[in-house]
Coordinates of C-alpha atoms in Angstrom, one line a residue:
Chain A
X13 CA 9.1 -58.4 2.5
X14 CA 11.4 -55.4 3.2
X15 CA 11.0 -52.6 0.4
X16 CA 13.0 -53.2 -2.5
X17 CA 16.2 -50.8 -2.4
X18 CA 16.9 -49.0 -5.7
X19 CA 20.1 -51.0 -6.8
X20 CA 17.3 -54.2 -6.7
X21 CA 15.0 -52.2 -9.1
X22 CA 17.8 -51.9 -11.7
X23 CA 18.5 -55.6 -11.9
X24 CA 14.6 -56.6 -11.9
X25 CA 14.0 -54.7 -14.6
X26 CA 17.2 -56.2 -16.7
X27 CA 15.8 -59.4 -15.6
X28 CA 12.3 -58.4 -17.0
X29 CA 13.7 -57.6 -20.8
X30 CA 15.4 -60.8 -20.7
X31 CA 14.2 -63.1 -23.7
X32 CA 12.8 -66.3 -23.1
X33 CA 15.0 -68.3 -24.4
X34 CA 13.1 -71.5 -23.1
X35 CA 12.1 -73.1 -26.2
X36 CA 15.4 -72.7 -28.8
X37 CA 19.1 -73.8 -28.7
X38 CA 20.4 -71.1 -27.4
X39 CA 21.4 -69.9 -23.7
X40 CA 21.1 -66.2 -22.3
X41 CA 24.5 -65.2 -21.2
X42 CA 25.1 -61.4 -21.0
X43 CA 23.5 -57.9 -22.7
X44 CA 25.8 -56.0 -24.9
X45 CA 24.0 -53.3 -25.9
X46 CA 20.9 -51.6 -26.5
X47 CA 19.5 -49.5 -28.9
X48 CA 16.4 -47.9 -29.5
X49 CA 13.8 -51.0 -30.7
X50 CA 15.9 -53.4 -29.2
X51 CA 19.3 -54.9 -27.1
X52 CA 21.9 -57.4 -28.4
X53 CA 22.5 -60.5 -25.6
X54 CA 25.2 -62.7 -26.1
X55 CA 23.9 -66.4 -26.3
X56 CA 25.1 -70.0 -26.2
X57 CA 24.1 -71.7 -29.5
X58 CA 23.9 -75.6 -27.4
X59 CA 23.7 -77.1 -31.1
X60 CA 26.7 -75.6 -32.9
X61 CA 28.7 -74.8 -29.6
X62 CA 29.1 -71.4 -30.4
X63 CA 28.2 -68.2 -28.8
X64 CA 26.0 -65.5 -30.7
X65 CA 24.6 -62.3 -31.0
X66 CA 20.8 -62.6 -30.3
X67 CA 19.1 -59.4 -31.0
X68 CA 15.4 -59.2 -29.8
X69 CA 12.5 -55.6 -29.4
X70 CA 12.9 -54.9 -26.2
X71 CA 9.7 -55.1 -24.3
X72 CA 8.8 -51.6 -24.7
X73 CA 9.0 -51.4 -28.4
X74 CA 7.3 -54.4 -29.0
X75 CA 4.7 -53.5 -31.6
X76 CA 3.9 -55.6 -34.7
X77 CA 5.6 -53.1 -36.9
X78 CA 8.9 -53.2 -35.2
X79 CA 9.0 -56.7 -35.3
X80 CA 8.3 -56.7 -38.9
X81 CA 11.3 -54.2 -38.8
X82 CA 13.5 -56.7 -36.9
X83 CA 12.5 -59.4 -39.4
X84 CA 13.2 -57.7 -42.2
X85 CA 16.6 -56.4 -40.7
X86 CA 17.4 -60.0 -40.7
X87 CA 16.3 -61.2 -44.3
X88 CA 18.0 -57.9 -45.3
X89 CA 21.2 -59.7 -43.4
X90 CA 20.4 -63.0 -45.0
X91 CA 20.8 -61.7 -48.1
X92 CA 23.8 -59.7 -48.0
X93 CA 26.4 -62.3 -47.4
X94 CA 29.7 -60.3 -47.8
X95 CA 32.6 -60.8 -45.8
X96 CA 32.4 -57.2 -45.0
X97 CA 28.6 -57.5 -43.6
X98 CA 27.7 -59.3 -40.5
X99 CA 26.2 -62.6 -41.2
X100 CA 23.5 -63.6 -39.4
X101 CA 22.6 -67.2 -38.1
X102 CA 18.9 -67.6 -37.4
X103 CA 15.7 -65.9 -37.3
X104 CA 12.4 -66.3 -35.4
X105 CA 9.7 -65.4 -32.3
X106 CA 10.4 -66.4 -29.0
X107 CA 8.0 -68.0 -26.3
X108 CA 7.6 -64.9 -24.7
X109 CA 6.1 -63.3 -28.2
X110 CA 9.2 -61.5 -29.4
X111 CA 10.6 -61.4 -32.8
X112 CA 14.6 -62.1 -32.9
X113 CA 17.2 -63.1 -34.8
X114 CA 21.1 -64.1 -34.5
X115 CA 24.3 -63.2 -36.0
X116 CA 27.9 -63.6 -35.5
X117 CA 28.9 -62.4 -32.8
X118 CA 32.2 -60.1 -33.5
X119 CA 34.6 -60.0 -30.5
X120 CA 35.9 -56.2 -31.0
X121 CA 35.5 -52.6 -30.8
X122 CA 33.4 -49.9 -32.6
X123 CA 35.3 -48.0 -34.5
X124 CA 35.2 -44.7 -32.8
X125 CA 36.7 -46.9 -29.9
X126 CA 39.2 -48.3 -32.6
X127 CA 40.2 -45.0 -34.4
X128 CA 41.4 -43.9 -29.9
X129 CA 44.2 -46.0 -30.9
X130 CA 46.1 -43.3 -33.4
X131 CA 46.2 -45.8 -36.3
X132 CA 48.3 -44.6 -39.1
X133 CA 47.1 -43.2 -42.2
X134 CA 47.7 -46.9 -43.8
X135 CA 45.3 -48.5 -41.7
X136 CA 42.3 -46.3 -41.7
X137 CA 42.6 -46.4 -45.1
X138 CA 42.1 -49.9 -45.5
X139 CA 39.7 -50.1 -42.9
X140 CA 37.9 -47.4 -44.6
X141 CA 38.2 -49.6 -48.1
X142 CA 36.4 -52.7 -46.6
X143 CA 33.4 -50.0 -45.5
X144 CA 33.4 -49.2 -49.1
X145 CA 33.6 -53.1 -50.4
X146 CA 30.7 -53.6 -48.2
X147 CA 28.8 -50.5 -49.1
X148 CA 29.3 -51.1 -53.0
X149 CA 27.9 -54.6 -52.5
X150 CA 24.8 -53.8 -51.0
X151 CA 24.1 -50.9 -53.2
X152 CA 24.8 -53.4 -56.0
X153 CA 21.7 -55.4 -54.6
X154 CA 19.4 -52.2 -54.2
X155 CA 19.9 -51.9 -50.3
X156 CA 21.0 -48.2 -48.9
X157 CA 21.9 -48.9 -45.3
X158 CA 20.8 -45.0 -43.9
X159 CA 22.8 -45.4 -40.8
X160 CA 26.3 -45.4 -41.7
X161 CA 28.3 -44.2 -38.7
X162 CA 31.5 -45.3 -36.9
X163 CA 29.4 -46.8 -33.5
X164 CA 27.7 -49.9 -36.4
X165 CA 31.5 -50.8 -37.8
X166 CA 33.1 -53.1 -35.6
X167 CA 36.8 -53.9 -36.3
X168 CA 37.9 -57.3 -35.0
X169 CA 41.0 -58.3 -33.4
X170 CA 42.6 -59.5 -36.9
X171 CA 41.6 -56.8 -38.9
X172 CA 38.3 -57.9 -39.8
X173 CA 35.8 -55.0 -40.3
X174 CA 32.1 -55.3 -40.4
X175 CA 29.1 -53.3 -41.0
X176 CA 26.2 -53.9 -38.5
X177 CA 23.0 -52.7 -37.6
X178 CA 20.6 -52.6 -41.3
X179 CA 17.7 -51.9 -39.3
X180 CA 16.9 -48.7 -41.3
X181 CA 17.6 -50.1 -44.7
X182 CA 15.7 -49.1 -47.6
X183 CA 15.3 -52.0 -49.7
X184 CA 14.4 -51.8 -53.6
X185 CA 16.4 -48.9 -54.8
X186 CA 17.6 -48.7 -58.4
X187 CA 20.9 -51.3 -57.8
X188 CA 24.3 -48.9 -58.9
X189 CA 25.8 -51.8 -61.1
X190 CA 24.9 -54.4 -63.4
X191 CA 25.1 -57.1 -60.9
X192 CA 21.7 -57.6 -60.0
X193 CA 21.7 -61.2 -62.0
X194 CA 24.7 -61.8 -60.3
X195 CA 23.9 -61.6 -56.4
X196 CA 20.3 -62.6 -57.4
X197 CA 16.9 -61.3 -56.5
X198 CA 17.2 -57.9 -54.2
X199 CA 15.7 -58.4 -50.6
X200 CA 12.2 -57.5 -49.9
X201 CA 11.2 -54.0 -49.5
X202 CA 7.9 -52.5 -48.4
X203 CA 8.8 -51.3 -44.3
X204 CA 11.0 -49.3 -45.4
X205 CA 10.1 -46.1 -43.8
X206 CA 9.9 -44.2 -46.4
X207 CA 8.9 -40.3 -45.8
X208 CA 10.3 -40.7 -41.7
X209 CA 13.7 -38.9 -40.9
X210 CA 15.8 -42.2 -39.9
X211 CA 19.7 -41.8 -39.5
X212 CA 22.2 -39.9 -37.1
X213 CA 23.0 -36.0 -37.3
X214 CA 26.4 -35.7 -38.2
X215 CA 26.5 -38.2 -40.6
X216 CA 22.8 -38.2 -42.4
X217 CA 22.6 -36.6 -45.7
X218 CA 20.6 -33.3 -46.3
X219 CA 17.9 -35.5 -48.4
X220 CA 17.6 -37.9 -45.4
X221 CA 17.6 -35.2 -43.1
X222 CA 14.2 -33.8 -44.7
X223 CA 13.2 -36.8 -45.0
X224 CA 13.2 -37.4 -48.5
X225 CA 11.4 -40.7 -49.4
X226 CA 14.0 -41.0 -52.4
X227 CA 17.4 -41.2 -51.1
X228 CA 19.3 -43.2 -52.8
X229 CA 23.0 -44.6 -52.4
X230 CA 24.5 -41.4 -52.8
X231 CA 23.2 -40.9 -49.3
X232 CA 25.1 -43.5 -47.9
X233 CA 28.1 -41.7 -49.8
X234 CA 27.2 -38.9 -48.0
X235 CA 27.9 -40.6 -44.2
X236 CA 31.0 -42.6 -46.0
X237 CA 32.5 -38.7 -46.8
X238 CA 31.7 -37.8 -42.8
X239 CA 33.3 -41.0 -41.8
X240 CA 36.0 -40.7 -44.0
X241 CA 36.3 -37.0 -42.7
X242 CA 36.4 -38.2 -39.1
X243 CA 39.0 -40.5 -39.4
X244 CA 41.1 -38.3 -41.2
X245 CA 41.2 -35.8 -37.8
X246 CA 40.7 -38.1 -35.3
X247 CA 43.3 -37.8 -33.0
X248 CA 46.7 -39.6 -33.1
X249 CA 46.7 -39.1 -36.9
X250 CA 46.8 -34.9 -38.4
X251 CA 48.9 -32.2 -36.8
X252 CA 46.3 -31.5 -34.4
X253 CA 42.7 -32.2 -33.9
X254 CA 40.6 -30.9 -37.0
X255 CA 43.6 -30.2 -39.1
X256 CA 44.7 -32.4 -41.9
X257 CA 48.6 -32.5 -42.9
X258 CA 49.4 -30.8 -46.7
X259 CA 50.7 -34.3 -48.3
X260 CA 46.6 -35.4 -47.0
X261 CA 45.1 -33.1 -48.5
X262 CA 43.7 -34.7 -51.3
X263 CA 41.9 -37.2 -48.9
X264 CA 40.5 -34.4 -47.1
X265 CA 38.6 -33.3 -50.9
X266 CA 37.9 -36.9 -51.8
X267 CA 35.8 -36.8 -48.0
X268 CA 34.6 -32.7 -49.1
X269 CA 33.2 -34.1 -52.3
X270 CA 31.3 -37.1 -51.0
X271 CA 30.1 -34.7 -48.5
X272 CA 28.5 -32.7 -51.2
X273 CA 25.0 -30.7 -50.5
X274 CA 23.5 -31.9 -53.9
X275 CA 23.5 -35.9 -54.2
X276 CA 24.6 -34.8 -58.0
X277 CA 27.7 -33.0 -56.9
X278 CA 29.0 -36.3 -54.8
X279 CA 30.8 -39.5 -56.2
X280 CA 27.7 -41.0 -57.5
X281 CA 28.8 -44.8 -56.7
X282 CA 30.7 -46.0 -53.5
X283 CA 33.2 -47.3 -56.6
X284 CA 33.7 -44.0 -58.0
X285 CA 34.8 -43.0 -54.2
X286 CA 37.1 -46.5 -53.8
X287 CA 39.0 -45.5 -57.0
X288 CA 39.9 -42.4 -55.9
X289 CA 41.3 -44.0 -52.5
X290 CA 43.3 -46.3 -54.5
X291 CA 44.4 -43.5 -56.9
X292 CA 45.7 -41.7 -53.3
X293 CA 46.8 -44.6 -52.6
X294 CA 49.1 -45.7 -55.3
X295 CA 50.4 -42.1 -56.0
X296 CA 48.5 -40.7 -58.6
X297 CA 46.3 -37.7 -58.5
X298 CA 42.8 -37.9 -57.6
X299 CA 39.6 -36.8 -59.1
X300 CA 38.3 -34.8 -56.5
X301 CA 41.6 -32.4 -55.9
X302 CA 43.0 -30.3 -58.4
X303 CA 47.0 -30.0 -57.7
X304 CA 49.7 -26.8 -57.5
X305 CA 52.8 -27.8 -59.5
X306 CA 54.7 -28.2 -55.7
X307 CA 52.0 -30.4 -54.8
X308 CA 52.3 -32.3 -58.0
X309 CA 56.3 -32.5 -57.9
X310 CA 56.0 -34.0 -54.2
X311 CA 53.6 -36.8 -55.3
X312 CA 55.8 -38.0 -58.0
X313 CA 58.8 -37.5 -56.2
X314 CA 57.0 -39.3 -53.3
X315 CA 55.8 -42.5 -55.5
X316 CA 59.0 -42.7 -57.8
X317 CA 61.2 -42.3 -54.9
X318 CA 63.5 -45.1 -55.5
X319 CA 64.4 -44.1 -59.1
X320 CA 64.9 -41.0 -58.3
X321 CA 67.3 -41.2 -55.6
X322 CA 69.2 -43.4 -58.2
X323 CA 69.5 -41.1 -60.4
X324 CA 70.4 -38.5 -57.8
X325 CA 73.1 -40.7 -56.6
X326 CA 74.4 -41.7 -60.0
X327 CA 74.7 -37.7 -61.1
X328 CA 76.6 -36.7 -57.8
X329 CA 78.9 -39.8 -58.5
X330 CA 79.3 -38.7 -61.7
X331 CA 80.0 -34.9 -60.7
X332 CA 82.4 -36.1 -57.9
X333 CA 84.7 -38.1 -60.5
X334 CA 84.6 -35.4 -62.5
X335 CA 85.8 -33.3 -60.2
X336 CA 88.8 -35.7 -58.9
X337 CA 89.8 -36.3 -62.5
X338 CA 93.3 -35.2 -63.3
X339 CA 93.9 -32.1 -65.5
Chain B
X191 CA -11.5 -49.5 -23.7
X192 CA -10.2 -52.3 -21.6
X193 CA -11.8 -52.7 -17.5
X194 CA -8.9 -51.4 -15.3
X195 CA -8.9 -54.5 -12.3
X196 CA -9.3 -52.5 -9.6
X197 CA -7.7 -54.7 -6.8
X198 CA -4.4 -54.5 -8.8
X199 CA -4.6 -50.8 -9.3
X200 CA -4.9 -50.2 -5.1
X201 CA -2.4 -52.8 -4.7
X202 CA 0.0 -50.9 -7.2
X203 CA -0.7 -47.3 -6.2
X204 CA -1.5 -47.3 -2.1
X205 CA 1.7 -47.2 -1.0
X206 CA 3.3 -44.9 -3.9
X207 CA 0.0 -42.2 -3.2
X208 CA 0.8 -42.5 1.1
X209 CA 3.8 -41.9 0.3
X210 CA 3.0 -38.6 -2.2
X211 CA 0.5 -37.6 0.3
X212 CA 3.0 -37.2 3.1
X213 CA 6.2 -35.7 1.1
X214 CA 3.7 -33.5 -0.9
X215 CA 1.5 -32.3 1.5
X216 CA 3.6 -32.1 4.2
X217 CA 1.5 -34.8 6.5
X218 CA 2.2 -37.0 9.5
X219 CA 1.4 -40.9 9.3
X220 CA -2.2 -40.8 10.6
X221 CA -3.3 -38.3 7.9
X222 CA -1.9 -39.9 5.3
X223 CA -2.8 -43.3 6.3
X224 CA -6.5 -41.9 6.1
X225 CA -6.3 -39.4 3.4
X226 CA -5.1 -43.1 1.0
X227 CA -7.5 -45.2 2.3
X228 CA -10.5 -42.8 1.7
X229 CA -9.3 -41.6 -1.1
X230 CA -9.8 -45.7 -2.7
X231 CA -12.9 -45.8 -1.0
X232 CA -14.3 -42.7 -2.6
X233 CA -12.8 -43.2 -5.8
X234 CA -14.4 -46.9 -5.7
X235 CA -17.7 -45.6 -4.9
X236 CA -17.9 -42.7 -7.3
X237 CA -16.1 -44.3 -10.0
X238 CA -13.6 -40.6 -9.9
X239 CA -10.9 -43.0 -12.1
X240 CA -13.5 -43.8 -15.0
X241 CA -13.1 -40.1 -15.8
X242 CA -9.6 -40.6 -17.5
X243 CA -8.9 -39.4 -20.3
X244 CA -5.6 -40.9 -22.0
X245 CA -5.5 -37.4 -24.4
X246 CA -5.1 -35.2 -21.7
X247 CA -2.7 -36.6 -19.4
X248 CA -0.8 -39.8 -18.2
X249 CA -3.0 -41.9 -15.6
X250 CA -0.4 -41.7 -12.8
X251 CA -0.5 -38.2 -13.5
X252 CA -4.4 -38.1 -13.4
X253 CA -4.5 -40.1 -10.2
X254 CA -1.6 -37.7 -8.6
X255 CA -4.3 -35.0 -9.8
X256 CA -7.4 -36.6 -8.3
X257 CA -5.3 -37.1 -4.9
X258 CA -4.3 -33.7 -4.6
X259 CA -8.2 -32.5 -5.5
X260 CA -9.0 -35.3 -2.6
X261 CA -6.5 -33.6 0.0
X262 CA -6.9 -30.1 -1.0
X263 CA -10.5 -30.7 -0.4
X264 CA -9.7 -32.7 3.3
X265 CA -8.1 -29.4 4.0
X266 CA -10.4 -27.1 3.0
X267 CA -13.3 -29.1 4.9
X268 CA -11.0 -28.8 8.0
X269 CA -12.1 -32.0 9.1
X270 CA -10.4 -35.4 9.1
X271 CA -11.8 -39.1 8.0
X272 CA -13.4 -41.2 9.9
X273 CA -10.8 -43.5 11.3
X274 CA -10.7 -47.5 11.2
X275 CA -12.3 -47.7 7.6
X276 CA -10.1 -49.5 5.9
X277 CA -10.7 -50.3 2.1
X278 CA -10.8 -54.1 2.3
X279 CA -10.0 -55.2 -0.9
X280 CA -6.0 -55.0 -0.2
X281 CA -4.3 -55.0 2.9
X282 CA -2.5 -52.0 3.5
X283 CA 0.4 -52.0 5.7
X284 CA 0.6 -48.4 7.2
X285 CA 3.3 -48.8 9.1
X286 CA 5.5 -50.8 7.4
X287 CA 4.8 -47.6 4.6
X288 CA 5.4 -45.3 7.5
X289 CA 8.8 -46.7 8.3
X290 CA 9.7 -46.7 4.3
X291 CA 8.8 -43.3 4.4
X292 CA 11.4 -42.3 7.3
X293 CA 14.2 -44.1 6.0
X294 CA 13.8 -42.7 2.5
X295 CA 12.8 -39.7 3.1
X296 CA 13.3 -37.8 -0.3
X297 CA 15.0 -34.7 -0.1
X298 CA 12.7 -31.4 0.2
X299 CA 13.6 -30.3 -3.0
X300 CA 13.8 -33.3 -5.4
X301 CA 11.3 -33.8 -8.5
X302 CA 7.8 -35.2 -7.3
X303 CA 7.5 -36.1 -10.6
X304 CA 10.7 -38.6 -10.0
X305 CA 9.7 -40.2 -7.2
X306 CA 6.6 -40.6 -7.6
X307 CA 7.7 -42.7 -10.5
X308 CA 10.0 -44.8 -8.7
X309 CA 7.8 -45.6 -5.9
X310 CA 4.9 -46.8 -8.7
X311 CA 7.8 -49.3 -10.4
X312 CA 8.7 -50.1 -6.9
X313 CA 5.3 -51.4 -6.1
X314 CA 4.9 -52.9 -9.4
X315 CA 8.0 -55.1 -9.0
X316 CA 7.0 -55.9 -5.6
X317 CA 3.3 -56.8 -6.6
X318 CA 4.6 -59.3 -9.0
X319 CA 6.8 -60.8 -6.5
X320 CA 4.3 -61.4 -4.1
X321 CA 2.4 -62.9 -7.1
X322 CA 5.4 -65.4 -8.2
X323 CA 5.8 -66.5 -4.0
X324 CA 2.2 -67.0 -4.6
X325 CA 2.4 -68.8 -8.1
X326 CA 5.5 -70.5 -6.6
X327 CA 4.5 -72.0 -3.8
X328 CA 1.2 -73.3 -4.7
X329 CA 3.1 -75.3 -8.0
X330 CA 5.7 -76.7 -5.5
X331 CA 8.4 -74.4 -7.0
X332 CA 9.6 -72.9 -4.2
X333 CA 13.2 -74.0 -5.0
X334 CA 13.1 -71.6 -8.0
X335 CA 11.8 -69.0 -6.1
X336 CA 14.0 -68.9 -3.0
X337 CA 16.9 -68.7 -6.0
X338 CA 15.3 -65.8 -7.4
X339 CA 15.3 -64.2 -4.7
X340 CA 18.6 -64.8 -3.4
X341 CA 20.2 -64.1 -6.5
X342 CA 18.3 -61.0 -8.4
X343 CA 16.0 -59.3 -5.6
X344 CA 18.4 -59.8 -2.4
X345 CA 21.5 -60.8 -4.4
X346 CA 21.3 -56.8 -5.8
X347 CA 21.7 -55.6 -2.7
X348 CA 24.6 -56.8 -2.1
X349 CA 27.9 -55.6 -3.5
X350 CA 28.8 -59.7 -2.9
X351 CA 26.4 -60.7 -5.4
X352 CA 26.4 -64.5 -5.0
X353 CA 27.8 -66.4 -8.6
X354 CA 25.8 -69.1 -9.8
X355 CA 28.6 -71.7 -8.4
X356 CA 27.9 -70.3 -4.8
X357 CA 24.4 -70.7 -5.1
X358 CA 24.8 -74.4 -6.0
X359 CA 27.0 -75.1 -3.3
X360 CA 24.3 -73.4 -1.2
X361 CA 21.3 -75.1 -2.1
X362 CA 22.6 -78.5 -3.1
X363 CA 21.9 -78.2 -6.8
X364 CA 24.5 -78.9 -9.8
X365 CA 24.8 -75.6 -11.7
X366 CA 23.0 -75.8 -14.8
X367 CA 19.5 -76.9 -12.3
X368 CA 20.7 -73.2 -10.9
X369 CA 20.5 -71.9 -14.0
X370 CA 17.3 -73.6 -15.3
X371 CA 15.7 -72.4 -12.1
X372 CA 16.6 -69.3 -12.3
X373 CA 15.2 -68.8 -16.1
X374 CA 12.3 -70.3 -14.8
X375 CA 11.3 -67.8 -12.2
X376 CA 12.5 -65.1 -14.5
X377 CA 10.3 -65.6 -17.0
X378 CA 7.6 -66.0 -15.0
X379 CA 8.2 -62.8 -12.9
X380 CA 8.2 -60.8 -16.4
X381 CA 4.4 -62.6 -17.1
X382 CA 3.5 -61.2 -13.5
X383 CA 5.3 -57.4 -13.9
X384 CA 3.6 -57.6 -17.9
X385 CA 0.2 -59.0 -16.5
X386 CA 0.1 -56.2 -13.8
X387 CA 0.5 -53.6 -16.1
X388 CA -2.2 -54.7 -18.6
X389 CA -4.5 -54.9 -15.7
X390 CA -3.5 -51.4 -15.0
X391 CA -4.1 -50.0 -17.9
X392 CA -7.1 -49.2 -20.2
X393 CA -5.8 -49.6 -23.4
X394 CA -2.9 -50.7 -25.5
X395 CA -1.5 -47.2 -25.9
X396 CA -1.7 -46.7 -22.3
X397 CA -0.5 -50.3 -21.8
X398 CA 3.1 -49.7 -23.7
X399 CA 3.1 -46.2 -22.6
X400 CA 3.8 -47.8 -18.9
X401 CA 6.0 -50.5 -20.3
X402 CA 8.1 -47.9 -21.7
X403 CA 8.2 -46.3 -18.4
X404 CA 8.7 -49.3 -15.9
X405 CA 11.1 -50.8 -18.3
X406 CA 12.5 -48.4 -21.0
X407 CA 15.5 -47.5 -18.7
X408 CA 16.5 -51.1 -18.3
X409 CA 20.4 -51.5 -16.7
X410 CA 22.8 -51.3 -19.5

């Protein structure tokens, strides 16, 4: 046998980390991605006719408490159904001895690849809504995701947006709203990983970042105020990189104050945060920025623009007969 | 503390350690030939690999260690093996290694570290394709097999890598026996590289520390 050459060695050991997908509907068809614990594949679901997201522990994390992780990613999954949260499908060990489960699979782009585009101020924003919506929902059911970052959004080719990867998920936290007999029982908790630093630097909160075994949903708020942050100056949108235009200013403090040091000092629910967007949104001010009278007159001439240019207009119309009448 | 199969661990390691010897130490084919093959025997015989201890070091880097101890040693002595010795439990082709060596000769001043590496996953992977042939052709699979290799071992070394529809049309199969075949011997050449590694190993920590290694980099 000649020696294998290097380019070989790469695909054999793609080949190796292949799940066996022998024994269940589904058929292997490409890798996506991988992560840490474990890599997304895209699979044929032979039953439904579909394809899927099958993510599995890659060989060289396969220990009995990463596939308890996996597992509990996916009961964490099953019970979040939200249209804003990645559903997933199907859940068990393979013939080779690995734990996996499936999801939808969601034909589009991260949203750091998304916010390349320049999208307008409009659209991040209501991208940035249907984070919240998600966010609110699962902290309503006592789940704190603890890896909120733009690579585990995905934004779909018709605007759908969707929060992946709950593999660090702390289960069992107080829930933020009175809901809990609504959405029913909160998922199970226990590997939650309390005490170990989990998240990404840049958008981890302080508490997380010590690893503080009580964080809480205010740390999620936390990564939503360095997402929101983000998409603010990313580029195609302010002035130039890193600066945020004047009339965006009070977007820029609702992201500051989510971004809080002290958990106390932030919005305390994802809610609190949403209402402020809308507030933005619909022209009024906004909790987190205290206005200058210019500021203020610019707003209200901003959202009652129509009216005013009425009255504008009927006052000059006024003046100009004035002027034209005889004597 | 699992029994490290010893067969496996010379089949793995000869021709990575010729291969260390010669880029290393500097050495012509003869020298290292011998220096490998007594350096099994000796270790055999005097047990020199029972001595590892997984809180200290790595074992490839413990064996790297032993080998250098083994040629520093040789030197020292200034006196060379007896020739013709061969350590019969694997056959080792010198020459074929020796012609390896020549046409991938690493550069004077890359890591040792590095390719040392690559020459252990190299031999792993090729270990448990001989195993598969083996497996293969003794189950009447050979179909399977020739597929395998045609499509993931040869196929990848190719810039034409042939698509599954080619490889019906070439071996006379519809396209979904391509792809059951191939799964087949897929699956059972990750038992083989998984099965090699265990028998490499001493433990489970030691076990997942070389799965990390051979396949922790996978191709994205």
């Amino acid at each position: 046998m000649t020696p294998l050459r290097d380019d070989a060695i790469a695909r054999l050991r793609a080949v190796a980390e292949q799940p066996d997908l022998s024994a269940t509907r589904y058929e292997l068809r490409e890798l996506l991605g991988r992560g840490g614990m474990g890599a997304v594949f895209a699979a044929f679901d032979r039953e439904l006719g579909r394809t899927v997201a099958l993510k599995v522990i890659s060989t060289a994390a396969e220990t009995p408490a990463n596939a308890a992780r996996l597992r509990r990613e996916a009961q964490i999954l099953g019970h979040l159904e939200h249209p804003n949260i990645i559903p997933v499908h199907d859940v068990g060990i393979l013939s080779d001895g690995r734990s996996f489960y499936t999801m939808k699979l969601v034909q589009g782009r991260r949203l750091d690849e998304h916010l390349q585009e320049g999208l307008v101020i409009a659209g991040r924003l209501q991208i940035f809504e249907r984070i919240c919506d998600a966010l609110a929902f699962a902290h309503a059911r006592g789940v704190v995701h603890r890896d909120l970052k733009p690579a585990n959004i995905m934004v779909g080719p018709f605007g759908e947006v969707l929060v992946l990867d709950w593999g660090v998920a702390k289960t069992g936290i107080e829930p933020t709203h009175q809901t809990e007999k609504r959405f029913g029982p909160v998922p199970p908790s226990g590997l939650s990983g309390a005490g170990s630093i989990v998240g990404t630097v840049g958008f981890m909160s302080p508490e997380q970042a010590v690893g503080d075994p009580d964080v809480d949903a205010r740390s999620d708020i936390h990564a939503l105020g360095a997402m929101l942050r983000l998409m603010l100056e990313s580029p195609g949108h302010g002035d130039e990189r890193g600066q945020v235009p004047r009339r965006q200013r009070p977007l820029a403090a609702i992201a500051d104050r989510a971004l809080s040091t002290l958990p106390e000092a932030r919005y305390q629910t994802v809610l609190e945060l949403a209402e402020d967007l809308v507030r933005f949104r619909d022209g009024l001010p906004v909790q987190a920025y205290r206005e200058n009278l210019l500021e203020r007159f610019m707003r209200i001439s901003a959202r009652y623009k129509l009216p005013l240019a009425l009255i504008v207009g009927y006052m000059l119309m006024r003046l100009l007969l004035l002027l034209m009448a005889p004597g | 503390m699992r029994e490290r199969a010893f067969g496996t661990l010379v089949a793995i390691y000869w021709k990575p350690l010729y291969k260390y010897i010669r880029f290393r130490w500097n050495l012509g084919h003869e020298d290292g030939e011998d220096l490998t093959q007594e350096f099994f025997r000796l270790a055999f015989e005097k047990a020199w690999l029972s001595r590892y201890d997984p809180a200290l070091a790595r074992f490839r880097t413990f064996v790297r260690t032993c080998v250098d101890r083994h040629v520093s040693n040789w030197r020292r002595a200034e006196r060379r093996t007896k020739r013709g010795g061969a350590f019969a439990m694997v056959s080792m082709d010198f020459d074929l290694a020796a012609r390896e060596f020549q046409d991938g000769a690493p550069a004077p001043d890359c890591d040792v570290e590095a390719v040392f590496q690559a020459e252990w996953v190299r031999a792993v992977f090729e270990l448990a394709i001989a195993r598969l042939r083996v497996e293969c052709e003794a189950s009447g699979k050979e179909q399977p097999f020739a597929l395998f290799m045609r499509h993931d071992v040869e196929g990848g070394q190719r810039d034409d890598r042939p698509s599954y529809g080619d490889l019906a049309r070439e071996f006379s199969l519809p396209q979904t026996q391509v792809n059951n075949f191939l799964a087949l011997a897929r699956r059972r050449f990750r038992h083989h590289v998984l099965a090699a590694l265990a028998e490499l190993t001493g433990n489970q920590e030691e076990y997942a520390e070389a799965v990390r290694d051979l396949l922790g980099t996978a191709a994205r």
